[in-house]
Amino acid sequence: MDTQKLECPLQGWTALLISLFLSSVAICTGTQNSLSTSGGSEEQYNITKKLYSGCEIVMGNLEITHMEQSRDFSFLQSIREVTGYILIAINEFSYLPLEQLRVIRGTNLYEGRFALAIFVNYKMDGPQGLQELGFTHLTEILRGGVQIIRNKYLKYAPRVNWADIVQDSSADIIIEENGIDGESEKRGGEMGLCDPACQGHCWGPGKDKCQTLTKTICAPQCNGRCFGTQPSDCCHVECAGGCTGPHNTDCFACSQFNDSGACVLHCPETLIYNKHTFQLEPNPNAKYQYGSICVSQCPTNFVVDGSSCVSSCPSDKKEVEKNGVKKCEPCEGLCPKACKGTGSSNRQTVNSENIDSFINCTKIQGSLHFLTTGITGDPYHNISALDPEKLNVFRTVQEITEILSIQSWPKEFTDLSVFSNLTTIQGRSLYKGFSLLVTKLPFITSLGLRSLRNINDGSVYISNNKRLCYHYTVNWTQLFTGTSSRQQDISDIKKNRPESKCIAEGRVCDPLCSTSGCWGPGPDQCLSCRNYSRGGTCVAQCNFITGEPREFAGPERECMACHSECQVFDGMVSCTGPGADECVECANFKDGPHCVSSCPNGVMGERGLIFKYPNLTKNCEPCHINCSQGPHICGLVLSFSNLSLLAHSLPTTGIVVGVLVGVFLVFAIFVLGMLHHRGRAIRRKRAMRRYLESGETFEPLEPGEKGTKVHARILKVSELRKIKVLGTGIFGTVHKGVWIPEGDTIKIPVAIKTIQDRTGRQTFTEITDHMLAMGSLDNPYIVRLLGICPGTSLQLVTQLSAQRSLLEHIRQCKGNLNPQRLLNWCVQIAKGMYYLEEHCMVHRNLAARNVLLKSDYVVQISDYGIADLLYPDDKKYLYNEVKMPIKWMALESIFFRKYTHQSDVWSYGVTVWEMMSSGAEPYASVRPQDVPDLLEKGERLSQPPICTIDVYMVMVKCWMIDESVRPTFKELASEFSRMARDPLRYLVIKLEDLDAEIENQEEEDLDDAIATSSLYLPPTWSHSRLRIDSHRVRLKHCQIENTEAYLKVKMYHLLFLIHLADFSLKCSII
């Protein structure tokens, strides 16, 4: 088993060779025959050989079935990738040479489950059969599972680590009944044995048949495949099947697309914004998605659809050819659908049985015949009469390739308007020289063929229609577009209603029709219009200067609407054409020659995003190169030249003066408003400071004792207003709310944590010593209590944090955090915890989620001392429920409910690990109930990738079994302060904006680096009190001793030391 790092000293040459190789990659089409065969064995082998000879990528499935022992399959050696599934079944050969196969994509699955299916490969009455799988380079199956069953002589399939190959952990892997009689797996001795160098995983005998592992050996930092066991040996995220290096050009195959040897998420787009023409234009470097490859041209038997090569256009598009390239373009209306016509012996006429086959047809391949047996029914063939309404299916027909013959028609219809969209009769075959026949229809009064414009061959026969008018007005010569002489003879229009009677009855063309005639009454039945047309209907005038929408006249004198961005004028034209660049004036803004609804805001161009703003004349101007906030900001700045332009563009000086005076008045009002607003803000700020800084003094119970200064106020329920829930934890619910001090109108935004009794026996109606102790805490690195509101449920009031928790911040800013800032936060949390230790306050629930960001540089600890407010029974209830933070707790806390400052040190180590691991969850793959057993065995959280061994060993010390051996918070603050003076020595982070983050390197002492806001944290104590004394203060009433627990923890400590010694030995070897 090859688990060593793959060496590639010439990676640059490798990428070049891959690029050159892919430019001539051989792609072939797979099959989908499953187990069926066509022809004899020899013919099937020849077809298979012809399909796959020289092939490298199989687009589809690779199916090898029913092959004899003597066949030569060496032509399969070039195959590297299969996009569908591989099926090897019912064969007699002993070996299949697929040594170069690396990836099976599984876009199609055998039986909907398997990407690799190998079964029944042996001769029923002989010793021949598949003995060995030759997939020595297969490293990934992207989708689907594996089925290898009932292969009588196959001995090495169970030796393959399929979990390393199959990407989907839920996919089925079935390996059974292989080997002699399927019993070799049980007897063991007959199963193929791997070479010792393979370490138990191989495809066959010999060192050259070892399986190469690329997933199960990877470091936890790797998201996919790897080429070694170190954290730096991860493959690029777009790689599939492994790699030779960390770049996207080092992949064996690509998970998405291969662009000239580089694995990418998308192929180069087909359109790009041109800043000079202000349009999206074709990208000269565009490529199309063809399977898993980016190609500059699609294969000849494929069609371009957007940015992909497809075998056929979707249902809402049609295939067109432009500049020699076949493309799919949206259909105008219904997409063309060609349908078979009538006239054959078994389909003589349109009738009730075949009428539904013409639904949505746009082209009739053949003729359409309407005979009496189809309209009224055919009793002899048991065909019922045709429902007249069903004839409306022909409203979608636009072309008939042969003839239209109507010899019977429902009496409910007085015209042929169901063919109102028919434009062309090709006449490729004729009936006695005619391509249009309308005869013996006693009820029709007009033809109604309003769209018919071309009869390419053949003449017309319109006869014996007693009520038919309007036909005599049609200029039939105009419709005959062919060159046949028979089209000139139109004398077969006869025996219809006399023209004189039609005129006497008023059945004549509409006055808006031209002399070309009409198909029926009304302006929508004209062959052509005397003046203009709109939507197929003749009109006297277009909406040039009045009416909605404004229009212009097209090349065929059709009325066409102006672009929606054109300004509408009364009394004059609004546009000269349909485009946004053909408006007389824009309704909104103008970007170059085009009218637009808004100026470009973040549109992708050749050199990045484009931002523009409208100037005084509503023309879109580019924002300044240094303006990164978009047009809403850069458009606010008007230069003096713009004001000058405004003055010269106005008709009179008086208007200019009036505008300037108005601007001055607006500016003056704005300044006065700002001053008034600032005065109110200052008064509000002073009032808030008065409430936030002042506290209450409680008189001592015993004479001679000093009163306790409590910074938190004792509040009434009526002073608090809850707005919405911010979150729920194991101790209660946190609301966003406001504090309205009694007798005042100021509203102070606060966070309100409500602690409720879960046993139903406890109330918080009285102020306790512990509440006063919590309210008296005042430190820059802990969240200070503003108020305590006793009652049936206790409400603790703190200032509402403008930012989020440290955990959320780290996860969002993953990979962009400065080493200096991370170490400074470690120091601040340690100092905050040391302050709690000095005041005998055990936190019990320290984690990154319970550390809040006061600013980008200062963090504060929250949720301290809450557990001590509860009765013992209530604590037991809380810490036995599912939300118990086991992954952050020390062993003595998990087993014996023992909580001390040293158990908080354990939680501090986990919190630091969260910070260094970009907010990852501790023991993410381990269930909480399994964590104690893991810790007892000596396992600990792994070293974060950005940490040096110095930082990691500090964490390890925090997780020592013996709590007395763990460092104190004073020692931790000192240690991280030392590291913070040289952060790049202890943390290794690649940052994009590292220089901007380290501009304050002179901040040697963290206490002097960040000034505390006078509004949020009043300076009630000096920075000198932050200095940690040189000795550790130990108060006996802060310790909880338990002899039996102590002895057991000592035993755990000894076990951990053994694991730690083994860890140190491995580190020294490395």
JSON list of C-alpha atoms in Angstrom, two decimals, residues 175-334:
[
{"chain": "A", "resi": 175, "resn": "ILE", "atom": "CA", "xyz": [-18.22, -7.86, -2.11]},
{"chain": "A", "resi": 176, "resn": "GLU", "atom": "CA", "xyz": [-19.33, -11.46, -1.66]},
{"chain": "A", "resi": 177, "resn": "GLU", "atom": "CA", "xyz": [-19.29, -14.98, -3.10]},
{"chain": "A", "resi": 178, "resn": "ASN", "atom": "CA", "xyz": [-15.94, -14.51, -4.85]},
{"chain": "A", "resi": 179, "resn": "GLY", "atom": "CA", "xyz": [-13.12, -17.03, -4.96]},
{"chain": "A", "resi": 180, "resn": "ILE", "atom": "CA", "xyz": [-13.47, -20.80, -5.40]},
{"chain": "A", "resi": 181, "resn": "ASP", "atom": "CA", "xyz": [-17.10, -21.65, -4.65]},
{"chain": "A", "resi": 182, "resn": "GLY", "atom": "CA", "xyz": [-17.32, -18.42, -2.70]},
{"chain": "A", "resi": 183, "resn": "GLU", "atom": "CA", "xyz": [-15.64, -20.12, 0.25]},
{"chain": "A", "resi": 184, "resn": "SER", "atom": "CA", "xyz": [-12.15, -18.63, 0.08]},
{"chain": "A", "resi": 185, "resn": "GLU", "atom": "CA", "xyz": [-13.29, -15.71, 2.20]},
{"chain": "A", "resi": 186, "resn": "LYS", "atom": "CA", "xyz": [-14.16, -18.19, 4.95]},
{"chain": "A", "resi": 187, "resn": "ARG", "atom": "CA", "xyz": [-11.13, -20.45, 4.69]},
{"chain": "A", "resi": 188, "resn": "GLY", "atom": "CA", "xyz": [-8.65, -17.60, 4.39]},
{"chain": "A", "resi": 189, "resn": "GLY", "atom": "CA", "xyz": [-5.83, -19.69, 2.95]},
{"chain": "A", "resi": 190, "resn": "GLU", "atom": "CA", "xyz": [-7.14, -19.64, -0.61]},
{"chain": "A", "resi": 191, "resn": "MET", "atom": "CA", "xyz": [-7.78, -15.88, -0.76]},
{"chain": "A", "resi": 192, "resn": "GLY", "atom": "CA", "xyz": [-5.12, -13.95, -2.62]},
{"chain": "A", "resi": 193, "resn": "LEU", "atom": "CA", "xyz": [-2.49, -12.50, -0.32]},
{"chain": "A", "resi": 194, "resn": "CYS", "atom": "CA", "xyz": [-0.98, -9.07, -0.87]},
{"chain": "A", "resi": 195, "resn": "ASP", "atom": "CA", "xyz": [2.73, -8.44, -1.00]},
{"chain": "A", "resi": 196, "resn": "PRO", "atom": "CA", "xyz": [4.05, -7.34, 2.43]},
{"chain": "A", "resi": 197, "resn": "ALA", "atom": "CA", "xyz": [4.89, -3.93, 0.96]},
{"chain": "A", "resi": 198, "resn": "CYS", "atom": "CA", "xyz": [1.19, -3.35, 0.28]},
{"chain": "A", "resi": 199, "resn": "GLN", "atom": "CA", "xyz": [0.24, -3.41, 3.95]},
{"chain": "A", "resi": 200, "resn": "GLY", "atom": "CA", "xyz": [-2.89, -5.49, 3.33]},
{"chain": "A", "resi": 201, "resn": "HIS", "atom": "CA", "xyz": [-4.47, -3.56, 0.42]},
{"chain": "A", "resi": 202, "resn": "CYS", "atom": "CA", "xyz": [-3.81, -4.57, -3.17]},
{"chain": "A", "resi": 203, "resn": "TRP", "atom": "CA", "xyz": [-5.35, -5.37, -6.55]},
{"chain": "A", "resi": 204, "resn": "GLY", "atom": "CA", "xyz": [-3.26, -8.50, -7.10]},
{"chain": "A", "resi": 205, "resn": "PRO", "atom": "CA", "xyz": [0.02, -10.21, -6.28]},
{"chain": "A", "resi": 206, "resn": "GLY", "atom": "CA", "xyz": [3.32, -8.35, -6.44]},
{"chain": "A", "resi": 207, "resn": "LYS", "atom": "CA", "xyz": [4.62, -4.98, -5.31]},
{"chain": "A", "resi": 208, "resn": "ASP", "atom": "CA", "xyz": [3.33, -3.32, -8.48]},
{"chain": "A", "resi": 209, "resn": "LYS", "atom": "CA", "xyz": [-0.27, -4.23, -7.56]},
{"chain": "A", "resi": 210, "resn": "CYS", "atom": "CA", "xyz": [-0.43, -2.30, -4.25]},
{"chain": "A", "resi": 211, "resn": "GLN", "atom": "CA", "xyz": [-3.43, -0.01, -3.79]},
{"chain": "A", "resi": 212, "resn": "THR", "atom": "CA", "xyz": [-2.63, 3.71, -3.63]},
{"chain": "A", "resi": 213, "resn": "LEU", "atom": "CA", "xyz": [-4.66, 5.35, -0.83]},
{"chain": "A", "resi": 214, "resn": "THR", "atom": "CA", "xyz": [-5.63, 8.99, -1.29]},
{"chain": "A", "resi": 215, "resn": "LYS", "atom": "CA", "xyz": [-8.40, 9.58, 1.27]},
{"chain": "A", "resi": 216, "resn": "THR", "atom": "CA", "xyz": [-8.25, 7.48, 4.42]},
{"chain": "A", "resi": 217, "resn": "ILE", "atom": "CA", "xyz": [-4.60, 8.41, 5.06]},
{"chain": "A", "resi": 218, "resn": "CYS", "atom": "CA", "xyz": [-5.17, 12.15, 4.79]},
{"chain": "A", "resi": 219, "resn": "ALA", "atom": "CA", "xyz": [-4.64, 14.60, 7.62]},
{"chain": "A", "resi": 220, "resn": "PRO", "atom": "CA", "xyz": [-7.84, 16.01, 9.19]},
{"chain": "A", "resi": 221, "resn": "GLN", "atom": "CA", "xyz": [-7.14, 19.38, 7.53]},
{"chain": "A", "resi": 222, "resn": "CYS", "atom": "CA", "xyz": [-7.71, 17.92, 4.06]},
{"chain": "A", "resi": 223, "resn": "ASN", "atom": "CA", "xyz": [-11.21, 18.35, 2.62]},
{"chain": "A", "resi": 224, "resn": "GLY", "atom": "CA", "xyz": [-10.82, 15.75, -0.11]},
{"chain": "A", "resi": 225, "resn": "ARG", "atom": "CA", "xyz": [-7.92, 13.75, -1.50]},
{"chain": "A", "resi": 226, "resn": "CYS", "atom": "CA", "xyz": [-4.24, 13.97, -0.59]},
{"chain": "A", "resi": 227, "resn": "PHE", "atom": "CA", "xyz": [-0.82, 12.83, -1.81]},
{"chain": "A", "resi": 228, "resn": "GLY", "atom": "CA", "xyz": [0.70, 12.21, 1.62]},
{"chain": "A", "resi": 229, "resn": "THR", "atom": "CA", "xyz": [-0.07, 12.05, 5.30]},
{"chain": "A", "resi": 230, "resn": "GLN", "atom": "CA", "xyz": [1.00, 15.58, 6.30]},
{"chain": "A", "resi": 231, "resn": "PRO", "atom": "CA", "xyz": [-1.40, 18.57, 6.58]},
{"chain": "A", "resi": 232, "resn": "SER", "atom": "CA", "xyz": [0.49, 20.22, 3.73]},
{"chain": "A", "resi": 233, "resn": "ASP", "atom": "CA", "xyz": [-0.12, 17.24, 1.44]},
{"chain": "A", "resi": 234, "resn": "CYS", "atom": "CA", "xyz": [-3.76, 18.03, 0.65]},
{"chain": "A", "resi": 235, "resn": "CYS", "atom": "CA", "xyz": [-4.93, 18.00, -2.97]},
{"chain": "A", "resi": 236, "resn": "HIS", "atom": "CA", "xyz": [-6.72, 21.01, -4.40]},
{"chain": "A", "resi": 237, "resn": "VAL", "atom": "CA", "xyz": [-10.45, 21.04, -3.66]},
{"chain": "A", "resi": 238, "resn": "GLU", "atom": "CA", "xyz": [-11.25, 20.62, -7.40]},
{"chain": "A", "resi": 239, "resn": "CYS", "atom": "CA", "xyz": [-9.15, 17.44, -7.71]},
{"chain": "A", "resi": 240, "resn": "ALA", "atom": "CA", "xyz": [-10.65, 13.99, -8.14]},
{"chain": "A", "resi": 241, "resn": "GLY", "atom": "CA", "xyz": [-8.81, 10.69, -7.83]},
{"chain": "A", "resi": 242, "resn": "GLY", "atom": "CA", "xyz": [-5.73, 12.14, -6.13]},
{"chain": "A", "resi": 243, "resn": "CYS", "atom": "CA", "xyz": [-2.91, 14.40, -7.19]},
{"chain": "A", "resi": 244, "resn": "THR", "atom": "CA", "xyz": [0.84, 14.95, -7.26]},
{"chain": "A", "resi": 245, "resn": "GLY", "atom": "CA", "xyz": [0.82, 18.35, -5.58]},
{"chain": "A", "resi": 246, "resn": "PRO", "atom": "CA", "xyz": [-1.39, 20.98, -3.93]},
{"chain": "A", "resi": 247, "resn": "HIS", "atom": "CA", "xyz": [-2.30, 22.98, -7.05]},
{"chain": "A", "resi": 248, "resn": "ASN", "atom": "CA", "xyz": [-5.28, 22.58, -9.36]},
{"chain": "A", "resi": 249, "resn": "THR", "atom": "CA", "xyz": [-2.86, 21.66, -12.16]},
{"chain": "A", "resi": 250, "resn": "ASP", "atom": "CA", "xyz": [-1.53, 18.68, -10.19]},
{"chain": "A", "resi": 251, "resn": "CYS", "atom": "CA", "xyz": [-4.77, 16.65, -10.24]},
{"chain": "A", "resi": 252, "resn": "PHE", "atom": "CA", "xyz": [-5.10, 13.18, -11.74]},
{"chain": "A", "resi": 253, "resn": "ALA", "atom": "CA", "xyz": [-8.67, 14.09, -12.69]},
{"chain": "A", "resi": 254, "resn": "CYS", "atom": "CA", "xyz": [-11.12, 16.91, -12.01]},
{"chain": "A", "resi": 255, "resn": "SER", "atom": "CA", "xyz": [-14.23, 16.79, -9.85]},
{"chain": "A", "resi": 256, "resn": "GLN", "atom": "CA", "xyz": [-15.96, 19.39, -12.03]},
{"chain": "A", "resi": 257, "resn": "PHE", "atom": "CA", "xyz": [-14.21, 20.61, -15.22]},
{"chain": "A", "resi": 258, "resn": "ASN", "atom": "CA", "xyz": [-10.75, 20.39, -16.78]},
{"chain": "A", "resi": 259, "resn": "ASP", "atom": "CA", "xyz": [-9.68, 23.65, -18.44]},
{"chain": "A", "resi": 260, "resn": "SER", "atom": "CA", "xyz": [-6.44, 22.99, -20.35]},
{"chain": "A", "resi": 261, "resn": "GLY", "atom": "CA", "xyz": [-5.00, 20.91, -17.52]},
{"chain": "A", "resi": 262, "resn": "ALA", "atom": "CA", "xyz": [-6.32, 23.03, -14.62]},
{"chain": "A", "resi": 263, "resn": "CYS", "atom": "CA", "xyz": [-9.29, 21.81, -12.59]},
{"chain": "A", "resi": 264, "resn": "VAL", "atom": "CA", "xyz": [-11.90, 24.59, -12.29]},
{"chain": "A", "resi": 265, "resn": "LEU", "atom": "CA", "xyz": [-15.41, 25.00, -10.91]},
{"chain": "A", "resi": 266, "resn": "HIS", "atom": "CA", "xyz": [-16.75, 26.61, -14.13]},
{"chain": "A", "resi": 267, "resn": "CYS", "atom": "CA", "xyz": [-15.53, 26.91, -17.68]},
{"chain": "A", "resi": 268, "resn": "PRO", "atom": "CA", "xyz": [-14.81, 30.47, -18.97]},
{"chain": "A", "resi": 269, "resn": "GLU", "atom": "CA", "xyz": [-18.14, 32.24, -19.52]},
{"chain": "A", "resi": 270, "resn": "THR", "atom": "CA", "xyz": [-19.39, 32.93, -23.04]},
{"chain": "A", "resi": 271, "resn": "LEU", "atom": "CA", "xyz": [-20.31, 36.59, -22.37]},
{"chain": "A", "resi": 272, "resn": "ILE", "atom": "CA", "xyz": [-18.32, 39.43, -20.83]},
{"chain": "A", "resi": 273, "resn": "TYR", "atom": "CA", "xyz": [-19.14, 43.09, -20.24]},
{"chain": "A", "resi": 274, "resn": "ASN", "atom": "CA", "xyz": [-17.44, 45.55, -22.63]},
{"chain": "A", "resi": 275, "resn": "LYS", "atom": "CA", "xyz": [-16.94, 48.89, -20.93]},
{"chain": "A", "resi": 276, "resn": "HIS", "atom": "CA", "xyz": [-16.45, 50.67, -24.26]},
{"chain": "A", "resi": 277, "resn": "THR", "atom": "CA", "xyz": [-19.65, 49.49, -25.97]},
{"chain": "A", "resi": 278, "resn": "PHE", "atom": "CA", "xyz": [-21.61, 49.17, -22.71]},
{"chain": "A", "resi": 279, "resn": "GLN", "atom": "CA", "xyz": [-22.86, 45.74, -23.73]},
{"chain": "A", "resi": 280, "resn": "LEU", "atom": "CA", "xyz": [-22.39, 42.09, -22.90]},
{"chain": "A", "resi": 281, "resn": "GLU", "atom": "CA", "xyz": [-20.29, 40.71, -25.73]},
{"chain": "A", "resi": 282, "resn": "PRO", "atom": "CA", "xyz": [-18.98, 37.27, -26.67]},
{"chain": "A", "resi": 283, "resn": "ASN", "atom": "CA", "xyz": [-15.89, 36.29, -24.72]},
{"chain": "A", "resi": 284, "resn": "PRO", "atom": "CA", "xyz": [-13.08, 35.45, -27.18]},
{"chain": "A", "resi": 285, "resn": "ASN", "atom": "CA", "xyz": [-11.62, 33.05, -24.61]},
{"chain": "A", "resi": 286, "resn": "ALA", "atom": "CA", "xyz": [-14.93, 31.34, -23.86]},
{"chain": "A", "resi": 287, "resn": "LYS", "atom": "CA", "xyz": [-15.13, 27.57, -23.60]},
{"chain": "A", "resi": 288, "resn": "TYR", "atom": "CA", "xyz": [-18.00, 25.13, -23.48]},
{"chain": "A", "resi": 289, "resn": "GLN", "atom": "CA", "xyz": [-18.71, 22.40, -20.96]},
{"chain": "A", "resi": 290, "resn": "TYR", "atom": "CA", "xyz": [-18.37, 19.03, -22.67]},
{"chain": "A", "resi": 291, "resn": "GLY", "atom": "CA", "xyz": [-18.71, 16.33, -20.04]},
{"chain": "A", "resi": 292, "resn": "SER", "atom": "CA", "xyz": [-15.98, 17.19, -17.55]},
{"chain": "A", "resi": 293, "resn": "ILE", "atom": "CA", "xyz": [-13.82, 19.10, -20.07]},
{"chain": "A", "resi": 294, "resn": "CYS", "atom": "CA", "xyz": [-13.80, 22.74, -21.19]},
{"chain": "A", "resi": 295, "resn": "VAL", "atom": "CA", "xyz": [-13.58, 22.85, -25.00]},
{"chain": "A", "resi": 296, "resn": "SER", "atom": "CA", "xyz": [-13.35, 25.79, -27.38]},
{"chain": "A", "resi": 297, "resn": "GLN", "atom": "CA", "xyz": [-15.68, 24.06, -29.87]},
{"chain": "A", "resi": 298, "resn": "CYS", "atom": "CA", "xyz": [-18.37, 21.45, -29.37]},
{"chain": "A", "resi": 299, "resn": "PRO", "atom": "CA", "xyz": [-18.15, 18.18, -31.33]},
{"chain": "A", "resi": 300, "resn": "THR", "atom": "CA", "xyz": [-19.92, 18.23, -34.68]},
{"chain": "A", "resi": 301, "resn": "ASN", "atom": "CA", "xyz": [-22.75, 16.00, -33.46]},
{"chain": "A", "resi": 302, "resn": "PHE", "atom": "CA", "xyz": [-23.47, 18.26, -30.45]},
{"chain": "A", "resi": 303, "resn": "VAL", "atom": "CA", "xyz": [-25.30, 21.58, -30.19]},
{"chain": "A", "resi": 304, "resn": "VAL", "atom": "CA", "xyz": [-24.29, 24.66, -28.19]},
{"chain": "A", "resi": 305, "resn": "ASP", "atom": "CA", "xyz": [-26.81, 25.55, -25.46]},
{"chain": "A", "resi": 306, "resn": "GLY", "atom": "CA", "xyz": [-25.58, 28.54, -23.45]},
{"chain": "A", "resi": 307, "resn": "SER", "atom": "CA", "xyz": [-22.14, 27.47, -22.25]},
{"chain": "A", "resi": 308, "resn": "SER", "atom": "CA", "xyz": [-22.62, 23.71, -22.67]},
{"chain": "A", "resi": 309, "resn": "CYS", "atom": "CA", "xyz": [-22.45, 21.09, -25.42]},
{"chain": "A", "resi": 310, "resn": "VAL", "atom": "CA", "xyz": [-25.73, 19.15, -25.56]},
{"chain": "A", "resi": 311, "resn": "SER", "atom": "CA", "xyz": [-26.94, 16.33, -27.77]},
{"chain": "A", "resi": 312, "resn": "SER", "atom": "CA", "xyz": [-30.31, 18.01, -28.39]},
{"chain": "A", "resi": 313, "resn": "CYS", "atom": "CA", "xyz": [-32.03, 21.27, -27.55]},
{"chain": "A", "resi": 314, "resn": "PRO", "atom": "CA", "xyz": [-34.49, 21.41, -24.62]},
{"chain": "A", "resi": 315, "resn": "SER", "atom": "CA", "xyz": [-38.21, 21.53, -25.31]},
{"chain": "A", "resi": 316, "resn": "ASP", "atom": "CA", "xyz": [-38.43, 25.33, -25.07]},
{"chain": "A", "resi": 317, "resn": "LYS", "atom": "CA", "xyz": [-35.64, 25.96, -27.61]},
{"chain": "A", "resi": 318, "resn": "LYS", "atom": "CA", "xyz": [-35.00, 25.25, -31.26]},
{"chain": "A", "resi": 319, "resn": "GLU", "atom": "CA", "xyz": [-31.83, 24.45, -33.17]},
{"chain": "A", "resi": 320, "resn": "VAL", "atom": "CA", "xyz": [-30.45, 27.18, -35.43]},
{"chain": "A", "resi": 321, "resn": "GLU", "atom": "CA", "xyz": [-27.15, 27.54, -37.27]},
{"chain": "A", "resi": 322, "resn": "LYS", "atom": "CA", "xyz": [-25.23, 30.81, -37.05]},
{"chain": "A", "resi": 323, "resn": "ASN", "atom": "CA", "xyz": [-21.78, 31.34, -38.56]},
{"chain": "A", "resi": 324, "resn": "GLY", "atom": "CA", "xyz": [-21.40, 27.61, -39.00]},
{"chain": "A", "resi": 325, "resn": "VAL", "atom": "CA", "xyz": [-22.21, 26.84, -35.34]},
{"chain": "A", "resi": 326, "resn": "LYS", "atom": "CA", "xyz": [-25.34, 24.97, -34.31]},
{"chain": "A", "resi": 327, "resn": "LYS", "atom": "CA", "xyz": [-26.97, 26.64, -31.34]},
{"chain": "A", "resi": 328, "resn": "CYS", "atom": "CA", "xyz": [-30.10, 26.31, -29.24]},
{"chain": "A", "resi": 329, "resn": "GLU", "atom": "CA", "xyz": [-32.11, 29.51, -29.12]},
{"chain": "A", "resi": 330, "resn": "PRO", "atom": "CA", "xyz": [-35.43, 30.30, -27.40]},
{"chain": "A", "resi": 331, "resn": "CYS", "atom": "CA", "xyz": [-38.44, 29.76, -29.58]},
{"chain": "A", "resi": 332, "resn": "GLU", "atom": "CA", "xyz": [-40.71, 32.64, -30.51]},
{"chain": "A", "resi": 333, "resn": "GLY", "atom": "CA", "xyz": [-43.95, 31.17, -29.29]},
{"chain": "A", "resi": 334, "resn": "LEU", "atom": "CA", "xyz": [-44.21, 27.39, -29.58]}
]
